[in-house]
GROMACS .gro file of N, CA and C in nm:
model
  444
    1GLY      N    1   9.025   6.825   6.927
    1GLY     CA    2   8.904   6.923   6.924
    1GLY      C    3   8.970   7.074   6.931
    2CYS      N    4   9.090   7.111   6.866
    2CYS     CA    5   9.142   7.256   6.856
    2CYS      C    6   9.157   7.304   6.747
    3THR      N    7   9.036   7.288   6.679
    3THR     CA    8   9.072   7.341   6.536
    3THR      C    9   8.964   7.468   6.528
    4ALA      N   10   8.979   7.519   6.420
    4ALA     CA   11   8.890   7.681   6.369
    4ALA      C   12   8.742   7.631   6.353
    5THR      N   13   8.722   7.496   6.328
    5THR     CA   14   8.560   7.430   6.296
    5THR      C   15   8.516   7.385   6.423
    6SER      N   16   8.614   7.338   6.503
    6SER     CA   17   8.559   7.252   6.627
    6SER      C   18   8.463   7.339   6.745
    7THR      N   19   8.384   7.257   6.758
    7THR     CA   20   8.268   7.317   6.914
    7THR      C   21   8.311   7.262   7.004
    8ALA      N   22   8.372   7.129   7.007
    8ALA     CA   23   8.403   7.099   7.172
    8ALA      C   24   8.535   7.164   7.186
    9PRO      N   25   8.533   7.170   7.340
    9PRO     CA   26   8.657   7.197   7.438
    9PRO      C   27   8.786   7.125   7.374
   10TYR      N   28   8.897   7.221   7.409
   10TYR     CA   29   9.037   7.114   7.388
   10TYR      C   30   9.041   7.011   7.517
   11ALA      N   31   9.004   7.068   7.632
   11ALA     CA   32   9.024   6.978   7.734
   11ALA      C   33   8.874   7.043   7.857
   12ASP      N   34   8.870   6.936   7.962
   12ASP     CA   35   8.771   6.949   8.040
   12ASP      C   36   8.761   7.097   8.120
   13LEU      N   37   8.656   7.146   8.126
   13LEU     CA   38   8.652   7.294   8.219
   13LEU      C   39   8.637   7.244   8.332
   14ARG      N   40   8.675   7.294   8.417
   14ARG     CA   41   8.684   7.299   8.604
   14ARG      C   42   8.685   7.419   8.644
   15ASN      N   43   8.584   7.416   8.747
   15ASN     CA   44   8.558   7.555   8.826
   15ASN      C   45   8.712   7.567   8.909
   16MET      N   46   8.748   7.691   8.918
   16MET     CA   47   8.870   7.746   9.024
   16MET      C   48   8.807   7.773   9.140
   17LEU      N   49   8.883   7.713   9.241
   17LEU     CA   50   8.884   7.714   9.369
   17LEU      C   51   8.947   7.816   9.434
   18VAL      N   52   8.865   7.934   9.503
   18VAL     CA   53   8.903   8.053   9.551
   18VAL      C   54   8.898   8.056   9.696
   19HIS      N   55   8.977   8.038   9.790
   19HIS     CA   56   8.962   8.063   9.938
   19HIS      C   57   9.076   8.146   9.969
   20VAL      N   58   9.040   8.229  10.055
   20VAL     CA   59   9.121   8.366  10.133
   20VAL      C   60   9.050   8.322  10.287
   21TYR      N   61   9.165   8.311  10.385
   21TYR     CA   62   9.144   8.298  10.515
   21TYR      C   63   9.217   8.415  10.575
   22TYR      N   64   9.151   8.488  10.671
   22TYR     CA   65   9.195   8.582  10.742
   22TYR      C   66   9.142   8.613  10.876
   23VAL      N   67   9.176   8.707  10.966
   23VAL     CA   68   9.139   8.724  11.096
   23VAL      C   69   9.062   8.870  11.104
   24SER      N   70   8.938   8.847  11.136
   24SER     CA   71   8.850   8.983  11.137
   24SER      C   72   8.843   9.028  11.272
   25PRO      N   73   8.821   9.161  11.301
   25PRO     CA   74   8.843   9.199  11.433
   25PRO      C   75   8.689   9.171  11.479
   26ASP      N   76   8.569   9.167  11.395
   26ASP     CA   77   8.449   9.147  11.454
   26ASP      C   78   8.435   8.983  11.382
   27ASN      N   79   8.319   8.957  11.467
   27ASN     CA   80   8.204   8.826  11.384
   27ASN      C   81   8.097   8.880  11.327
   28ASN      N   82   8.070   8.981  11.371
   28ASN     CA   83   7.944   9.067  11.346
   28ASN      C   84   7.958   9.165  11.396
   29VAL      N   85   7.899   9.255  11.271
   29VAL     CA   86   8.006   9.410  11.289
   29VAL      C   87   7.974   9.499  11.430
   30GLY      N   88   8.089   9.506  11.465
   30GLY     CA   89   8.091   9.604  11.638
   30GLY      C   90   8.035   9.492  11.760
   31ASP      N   91   8.052   9.368  11.735
   31ASP     CA   92   8.086   9.290  11.839
   31ASP      C   93   8.194   9.257  11.902
   32GLY      N   94   8.307   9.311  11.857
   32GLY     CA   95   8.447   9.280  11.933
   32GLY      C   96   8.497   9.145  11.932
   33ILE      N   97   8.425   9.065  11.843
   33ILE     CA   98   8.443   8.941  11.896
   33ILE      C   99   8.577   8.903  11.784
   34PRO      N  100   8.724   8.882  11.781
   34PRO     CA  101   8.792   8.822  11.667
   34PRO      C  102   8.738   8.699  11.629
   35THR      N  103   8.748   8.688  11.484
   35THR     CA  104   8.719   8.549  11.399
   35THR      C  105   8.790   8.529  11.313
   36LEU      N  106   8.811   8.418  11.277
   36LEU     CA  107   8.899   8.319  11.166
   36LEU      C  108   8.777   8.332  11.066
   37LYS      N  109   8.773   8.380  10.985
   37LYS     CA  110   8.711   8.364  10.851
   37LYS      C  111   8.730   8.339  10.723
   38ARG      N  112   8.639   8.291  10.613
   38ARG     CA  113   8.692   8.230  10.496
   38ARG      C  114   8.597   8.332  10.395
   39ARG      N  115   8.700   8.378  10.289
   39ARG     CA  116   8.602   8.425  10.187
   39ARG      C  117   8.636   8.342  10.073
   40GLU      N  118   8.516   8.280  10.006
   40GLU     CA  119   8.531   8.180   9.903
   40GLU      C  120   8.460   8.239   9.766
   41LEU      N  121   8.504   8.226   9.665
   41LEU     CA  122   8.446   8.260   9.509
   41LEU      C  123   8.352   8.147   9.497
   42ASP      N  124   8.207   8.210   9.504
   42ASP     CA  125   8.090   8.114   9.450
   42ASP      C  126   8.104   8.088   9.323
   43PRO      N  127   8.107   7.979   9.277
   43PRO     CA  128   8.139   7.936   9.125
   43PRO      C  129   8.009   7.932   9.050
   44THR      N  130   7.891   7.972   9.097
   44THR     CA  131   7.778   8.003   9.047
   44THR      C  132   7.766   8.163   9.017
   45THR      N  133   7.741   8.177   9.130
   45THR     CA  134   7.737   8.360   9.099
   45THR      C  135   7.857   8.442   9.086
   46HIS      N  136   7.983   8.420   9.088
   46HIS     CA  137   8.113   8.442   9.103
   46HIS      C  138   8.105   8.580   9.167
   47VAL      N  139   8.059   8.560   9.296
   47VAL     CA  140   8.095   8.693   9.395
   47VAL      C  141   8.154   8.623   9.496
   48PHE      N  142   8.216   8.682   9.611
   48PHE     CA  143   8.288   8.636   9.722
   48PHE      C  144   8.186   8.637   9.831
   49VAL      N  145   8.183   8.494   9.878
   49VAL     CA  146   8.119   8.457  10.022
   49VAL      C  147   8.193   8.460  10.156
   50THR      N  148   8.146   8.525  10.225
   50THR     CA  149   8.215   8.534  10.378
   50THR      C  150   8.148   8.428  10.451
   51THR      N  151   8.256   8.356  10.504
   51THR     CA  152   8.173   8.243  10.628
   51THR      C  153   8.278   8.264  10.755
   52PRO      N  154   8.221   8.303  10.840
   52PRO     CA  155   8.257   8.290  10.987
   52PRO      C  156   8.330   8.154  11.007
   53LEU      N  157   8.454   8.119  11.061
   53LEU     CA  158   8.487   7.990  11.108
   53LEU      C  159   8.507   7.937  11.236
   54VAL      N  160   8.570   8.030  11.325
   54VAL     CA  161   8.613   8.002  11.464
   54VAL      C  162   8.621   8.118  11.518
   55GLU      N  163   8.535   8.174  11.615
   55GLU     CA  164   8.538   8.319  11.696
   55GLU      C  165   8.655   8.290  11.826
   56GLY      N  166   8.692   8.402  11.842
   56GLY     CA  167   8.815   8.403  11.916
   56GLY      C  168   8.946   8.380  11.875
   57ILE      N  169   8.947   8.389  11.734
   57ILE     CA  170   9.066   8.364  11.684
   57ILE      C  171   9.120   8.558  11.684
   58GLU      N  172   9.271   8.551  11.749
   58GLU     CA  173   9.311   8.690  11.749
   58GLU      C  174   9.435   8.730  11.647
   59TYR      N  175   9.497   8.610  11.636
   59TYR     CA  176   9.611   8.622  11.557
   59TYR      C  177   9.633   8.511  11.471
   60MET      N  178   9.659   8.495  11.383
   60MET     CA  179   9.709   8.371  11.284
   60MET      C  180   9.841   8.399  11.202
   61GLN      N  181   9.940   8.341  11.229
   61GLN     CA  182  10.071   8.374  11.157
   61GLN      C  183  10.131   8.213  11.109
   62LEU      N  184  10.157   8.246  10.967
   62LEU     CA  185  10.212   8.144  10.889
   62LEU      C  186  10.367   8.185  10.852
   63GLU      N  187  10.456   8.067  10.863
   63GLU     CA  188  10.571   8.102  10.803
   63GLU      C  189  10.617   7.974  10.718
   64TYR      N  190  10.662   8.002  10.588
   64TYR     CA  191  10.691   7.892  10.498
   64TYR      C  192  10.844   7.867  10.512
   65GLY      N  193  10.849   7.762  10.531
   65GLY     CA  194  11.011   7.669  10.553
   65GLY      C  195  11.065   7.683  10.399
   66LEU      N  196  11.182   7.726  10.351
   66LEU     CA  197  11.225   7.700  10.211
   66LEU      C  198  11.322   7.636  10.230
   67ASP      N  199  11.363   7.537  10.139
   67ASP     CA  200  11.471   7.446  10.111
   67ASP      C  201  11.547   7.493  10.011
   68ALA      N  202  11.682   7.538  10.047
   68ALA     CA  203  11.759   7.611   9.963
   68ALA      C  204  11.855   7.505   9.867
   69ASN      N  205  11.913   7.401   9.941
   69ASN     CA  206  11.971   7.321   9.892
   69ASN      C  207  11.932   7.172   9.842
   70SER      N  208  11.793   7.170   9.835
   70SER     CA  209  11.741   7.023   9.781
   70SER      C  210  11.739   6.925   9.873
   71ASP      N  211  11.754   6.912   9.987
   71ASP     CA  212  11.745   6.808  10.075
   71ASP      C  213  11.638   6.750  10.135
   72GLY      N  214  11.534   6.849  10.123
   72GLY     CA  215  11.407   6.783  10.165
   72GLY      C  216  11.400   6.878  10.310
   73THR      N  217  11.451   6.942  10.384
   73THR     CA  218  11.425   7.001  10.508
   73THR      C  219  11.485   7.137  10.470
   74ALA      N  220  11.364   7.228  10.561
   74ALA     CA  221  11.399   7.358  10.553
   74ALA      C  222  11.504   7.481  10.622
   75ASP      N  223  11.569   7.526  10.487
   75ASP     CA  224  11.684   7.576  10.572
   75ASP      C  225  11.662   7.731  10.608
   76SER      N  226  11.542   7.792  10.596
   76SER     CA  227  11.486   7.906  10.671
   76SER      C  228  11.380   7.921  10.622
   77TYR      N  229  11.281   8.043  10.722
   77TYR     CA  230  11.137   8.038  10.738
   77TYR      C  231  11.117   8.219  10.653
   78ASN      N  232  11.022   8.235  10.634
   78ASN     CA  233  10.977   8.357  10.539
   78ASN      C  234  10.819   8.369  10.552
   79GLU      N  235  10.756   8.486  10.602
   79GLU     CA  236  10.645   8.520  10.591
   79GLU      C  237  10.540   8.527  10.449
   80SER      N  238  10.662   8.575  10.391
   80SER     CA  239  10.569   8.591  10.226
   80SER      C  240  10.677   8.568  10.162
   81PRO      N  241  10.713   8.430  10.098
   81PRO     CA  242  10.795   8.374   9.993
   81PRO      C  243  10.772   8.450   9.874
   82ALA      N  244  10.909   8.490   9.807
   82ALA     CA  245  10.874   8.560   9.621
   82ALA      C  246  10.807   8.443   9.577
   83ALA      N  247  10.764   8.499   9.454
   83ALA     CA  248  10.669   8.388   9.347
   83ALA      C  249  10.774   8.281   9.323
   84THR      N  250  10.890   8.358   9.295
   84THR     CA  251  11.014   8.212   9.275
   84THR      C  252  11.034   8.112   9.368
   85ASP      N  253  10.988   8.145   9.498
   85ASP     CA  254  11.054   8.072   9.616
   85ASP      C  255  10.956   7.944   9.635
   86TRP      N  256  10.812   7.956   9.594
   86TRP     CA  257  10.723   7.876   9.631
   86TRP      C  258  10.747   7.732   9.572
   87PRO      N  259  10.825   7.684   9.474
   87PRO     CA  260  10.875   7.534   9.450
   87PRO      C  261  10.929   7.496   9.544
   88ASN      N  262  11.022   7.553   9.660
   88ASN     CA  263  11.109   7.537   9.747
   88ASN      C  264  11.057   7.513   9.899
   89VAL      N  265  10.925   7.528   9.879
   89VAL     CA  266  10.865   7.531  10.047
   89VAL      C  267  10.833   7.368  10.068
   90VAL      N  268  10.876   7.399  10.179
   90VAL     CA  269  10.896   7.228  10.247
   90VAL      C  270  10.800   7.207  10.387
   91ALA      N  271  10.742   7.307  10.414
   91ALA     CA  272  10.717   7.316  10.564
   91ALA      C  273  10.589   7.433  10.625
   92VAL      N  274  10.571   7.436  10.701
   92VAL     CA  275  10.490   7.559  10.725
   92VAL      C  276  10.463   7.563  10.883
   93LYS      N  277  10.497   7.651  10.949
   93LYS     CA  278  10.476   7.675  11.076
   93LYS      C  279  10.348   7.775  11.093
   94ILE      N  280  10.273   7.718  11.190
   94ILE     CA  281  10.143   7.782  11.202
   94ILE      C  282  10.135   7.842  11.363
   95ASN      N  283  10.115   7.997  11.370
   95ASN     CA  284  10.077   8.040  11.527
   95ASN      C  285   9.967   8.082  11.526
   96ILE      N  286   9.908   8.049  11.607
   96ILE     CA  287   9.760   8.096  11.652
   96ILE      C  288   9.734   8.117  11.791
   97LEU      N  289   9.705   8.268  11.815
   97LEU     CA  290   9.640   8.324  11.928
   97LEU      C  291   9.503   8.322  11.942
   98ALA      N  292   9.422   8.250  12.058
   98ALA     CA  293   9.307   8.243  12.037
   98ALA      C  294   9.276   8.321  12.199
   99ARG      N  295   9.150   8.353  12.213
   99ARG     CA  296   9.099   8.409  12.321
   99ARG      C  297   8.943   8.368  12.333
  100ASN      N  298   8.915   8.404  12.487
  100ASN     CA  299   8.782   8.372  12.489
  100ASN      C  300   8.679   8.471  12.424
  101THR      N  301   8.556   8.452  12.432
  101THR     CA  302   8.466   8.540  12.364
  101THR      C  303   8.430   8.676  12.460
  102GLU      N  304   8.405   8.619  12.590
  102GLU     CA  305   8.380   8.727  12.672
  102GLU      C  306   8.504   8.709  12.778
  103SER      N  307   8.511   8.871  12.816
  103SER     CA  308   8.592   8.892  12.938
  103SER      C  309   8.585   8.789  13.072
  104THR      N  310   8.679   8.797  13.156
  104THR     CA  311   8.696   8.725  13.235
  104THR      C  312   8.693   8.822  13.413
  105ALA      N  313   8.580   8.892  13.476
  105ALA     CA  314   8.625   8.926  13.565
  105ALA      C  315   8.717   8.913  13.634
  106GLY      N  316   8.822   9.033  13.706
  106GLY     CA  317   8.884   9.001  13.791
  106GLY      C  318   9.049   8.922  13.747
  107HIS      N  319   9.038   8.888  13.597
  107HIS     CA  320   9.146   8.843  13.549
  107HIS      C  321   9.243   8.963  13.489
  108THR      N  322   9.349   8.933  13.467
  108THR     CA  323   9.429   9.023  13.404
  108THR      C  324   9.536   8.946  13.311
  109ASP      N  325   9.522   8.933  13.160
  109ASP     CA  326   9.625   8.862  13.114
  109ASP      C  327   9.757   8.956  13.092
  110THR      N  328   9.845   8.936  13.154
  110THR     CA  329   9.986   8.979  13.186
  110THR      C  330  10.098   8.928  13.116
  111LYS      N  331  10.053   8.798  13.006
  111LYS     CA  332  10.149   8.704  12.962
  111LYS      C  333  10.214   8.772  12.832
  112THR      N  334  10.310   8.709  12.772
  112THR     CA  335  10.350   8.795  12.645
  112THR      C  336  10.331   8.644  12.579
  113TYR      N  337  10.275   8.628  12.440
  113TYR     CA  338  10.273   8.528  12.365
  113TYR      C  339  10.333   8.550  12.247
  114SER      N  340  10.421   8.441  12.197
  114SER     CA  341  10.517   8.462  12.105
  114SER      C  342  10.405   8.398  11.960
  115LEU      N  343  10.431   8.491  11.826
  115LEU     CA  344  10.393   8.457  11.685
  115LEU      C  345  10.489   8.443  11.570
  116GLY      N  346  10.592   8.363  11.684
  116GLY     CA  347  10.711   8.320  11.553
  116GLY      C  348  10.773   8.462  11.493
  117LEU      N  349  10.799   8.479  11.376
  117LEU     CA  350  10.845   8.596  11.294
  117LEU      C  351  10.794   8.721  11.331
  118ALA      N  352  10.667   8.710  11.332
  118ALA     CA  353  10.541   8.841  11.367
  118ALA      C  354  10.603   8.907  11.501
  119GLY      N  355  10.672   8.824  11.608
  119GLY     CA  356  10.706   8.875  11.702
  119GLY      C  357  10.627   8.808  11.809
  120THR      N  358  10.617   8.934  11.931
  120THR     CA  359  10.525   8.899  12.040
  120THR      C  360  10.397   8.983  12.047
  121VAL      N  361  10.315   8.942  12.146
  121VAL     CA  362  10.203   9.021  12.179
  121VAL      C  363  10.180   9.033  12.300
  122SER      N  364  10.147   9.125  12.389
  122SER     CA  365  10.146   9.140  12.566
  122SER      C  366  10.037   9.233  12.571
  123PRO      N  367   9.893   9.139  12.545
  123PRO     CA  368   9.758   9.196  12.548
  123PRO      C  369   9.717   9.286  12.684
  124ASN      N  370   9.746   9.236  12.816
  124ASN     CA  371   9.715   9.308  12.864
  124ASN      C  372   9.571   9.363  12.946
  125ASP      N  373   9.478   9.269  12.927
  125ASP     CA  374   9.347   9.329  12.939
  125ASP      C  375   9.282   9.186  13.031
  126THR      N  376   9.145   9.160  12.999
  126THR     CA  377   9.048   9.061  13.083
  126THR      C  378   9.005   8.947  13.017
  127TYR      N  379   9.087   8.931  12.914
  127TYR     CA  380   9.054   8.784  12.842
  127TYR      C  381   9.142   8.701  12.860
  128LYS      N  382   9.118   8.563  12.865
  128LYS     CA  383   9.219   8.447  12.915
  128LYS      C  384   9.199   8.426  12.722
  129ARG      N  385   9.322   8.385  12.744
  129ARG     CA  386   9.380   8.323  12.588
  129ARG      C  387   9.466   8.213  12.573
  130HIS      N  388   9.474   8.134  12.493
  130HIS     CA  389   9.580   8.023  12.459
  130HIS      C  390   9.673   8.018  12.342
  131SER      N  391   9.779   8.009  12.333
  131SER     CA  392   9.870   8.008  12.222
  131SER      C  393   9.879   7.885  12.172
  132TYR      N  394   9.872   7.877  12.047
  132TYR     CA  395   9.878   7.713  11.977
  132TYR      C  396   9.984   7.720  11.870
  133ASN      N  397  10.066   7.656  11.849
  133ASN     CA  398  10.179   7.666  11.730
  133ASN      C  399  10.170   7.514  11.680
  134GLN      N  400  10.185   7.503  11.554
  134GLN     CA  401  10.237   7.377  11.490
  134GLN      C  402  10.320   7.392  11.382
  135PHE      N  403  10.385   7.317  11.367
  135PHE     CA  404  10.473   7.255  11.253
  135PHE      C  405  10.418   7.175  11.165
  136VAL      N  406  10.404   7.197  11.022
  136VAL     CA  407  10.356   7.099  10.909
  136VAL      C  408  10.481   7.062  10.798
  137ARG      N  409  10.505   6.968  10.800
  137ARG     CA  410  10.601   6.916  10.717
  137ARG      C  411  10.518   6.891  10.553
  138LEU      N  412  10.563   6.937  10.455
  138LEU     CA  413  10.498   6.914  10.335
  138LEU      C  414  10.542   6.815  10.265
  139ILE      N  415  10.465   6.724  10.232
  139ILE     CA  416  10.490   6.529  10.198
  139ILE      C  417  10.539   6.565  10.054
  140ASN      N  418  10.438   6.610   9.992
  140ASN     CA  419  10.462   6.596   9.854
  140ASN      C  420  10.421   6.736   9.792
  141PRO      N  421  10.517   6.847   9.768
  141PRO     CA  422  10.479   6.996   9.720
  141PRO      C  423  10.479   6.981   9.588
  142ALA      N  424  10.393   7.021   9.520
  142ALA     CA  425  10.377   7.001   9.372
  142ALA      C  426  10.505   7.079   9.307
  143GLY      N  427  10.551   7.059   9.216
  143GLY     CA  428  10.648   7.125   9.125
  143GLY      C  429  10.790   7.136   9.209
  144ARG      N  430  10.825   7.003   9.259
  144ARG     CA  431  10.941   6.964   9.335
  144ARG      C  432  11.059   6.993   9.238
  145ARG      N  433  11.170   7.039   9.296
  145ARG     CA  434  11.286   7.048   9.206
  145ARG      C  435  11.356   6.907   9.237
  146GLU      N  436  11.401   6.842   9.116
  146GLU     CA  437  11.470   6.743   9.126
  146GLU      C  438  11.641   6.771   9.154
  147THR      N  439  11.701   6.679   9.201
  147THR     CA  440  11.864   6.704   9.240
  147THR      C  441  11.927   6.642   9.110
  148PRO      N  442  12.014   6.732   9.081
  148PRO     CA  443  12.083   6.665   8.952
  148PRO      C  444  12.178   6.521   8.967
   0.00000   0.00000   0.00000
């Protein structure tokens, strides 16, 4: 169906999904509650819609594990791989710092939290926090290289 007179498309048309995840300093304007949010391209109106997902998320850090020698194991980690490195990504390290949405009277958070390659943070305020770290191995990444 790919001729000058054909009215049928060459292939099925599919909507493109666009999701962007980020940490916002506010859930609602000016409330001061850090929130993990998603911006999503609406396939009907073609405008971005913002959806709050989780209140209290202060930091989210992703590190991508790169396999340089095709053995399936990450040899190094990078916060923002080059476009040519994406076929070599075999793992992701996720670092999240969450805090209560309300401060706790009489509490001072003097801990230092590790966010992987992004370094550490020491808030020194009255919010209670918890750090979450997870390693995810990508089982079947698209576009894998084959070893000769």
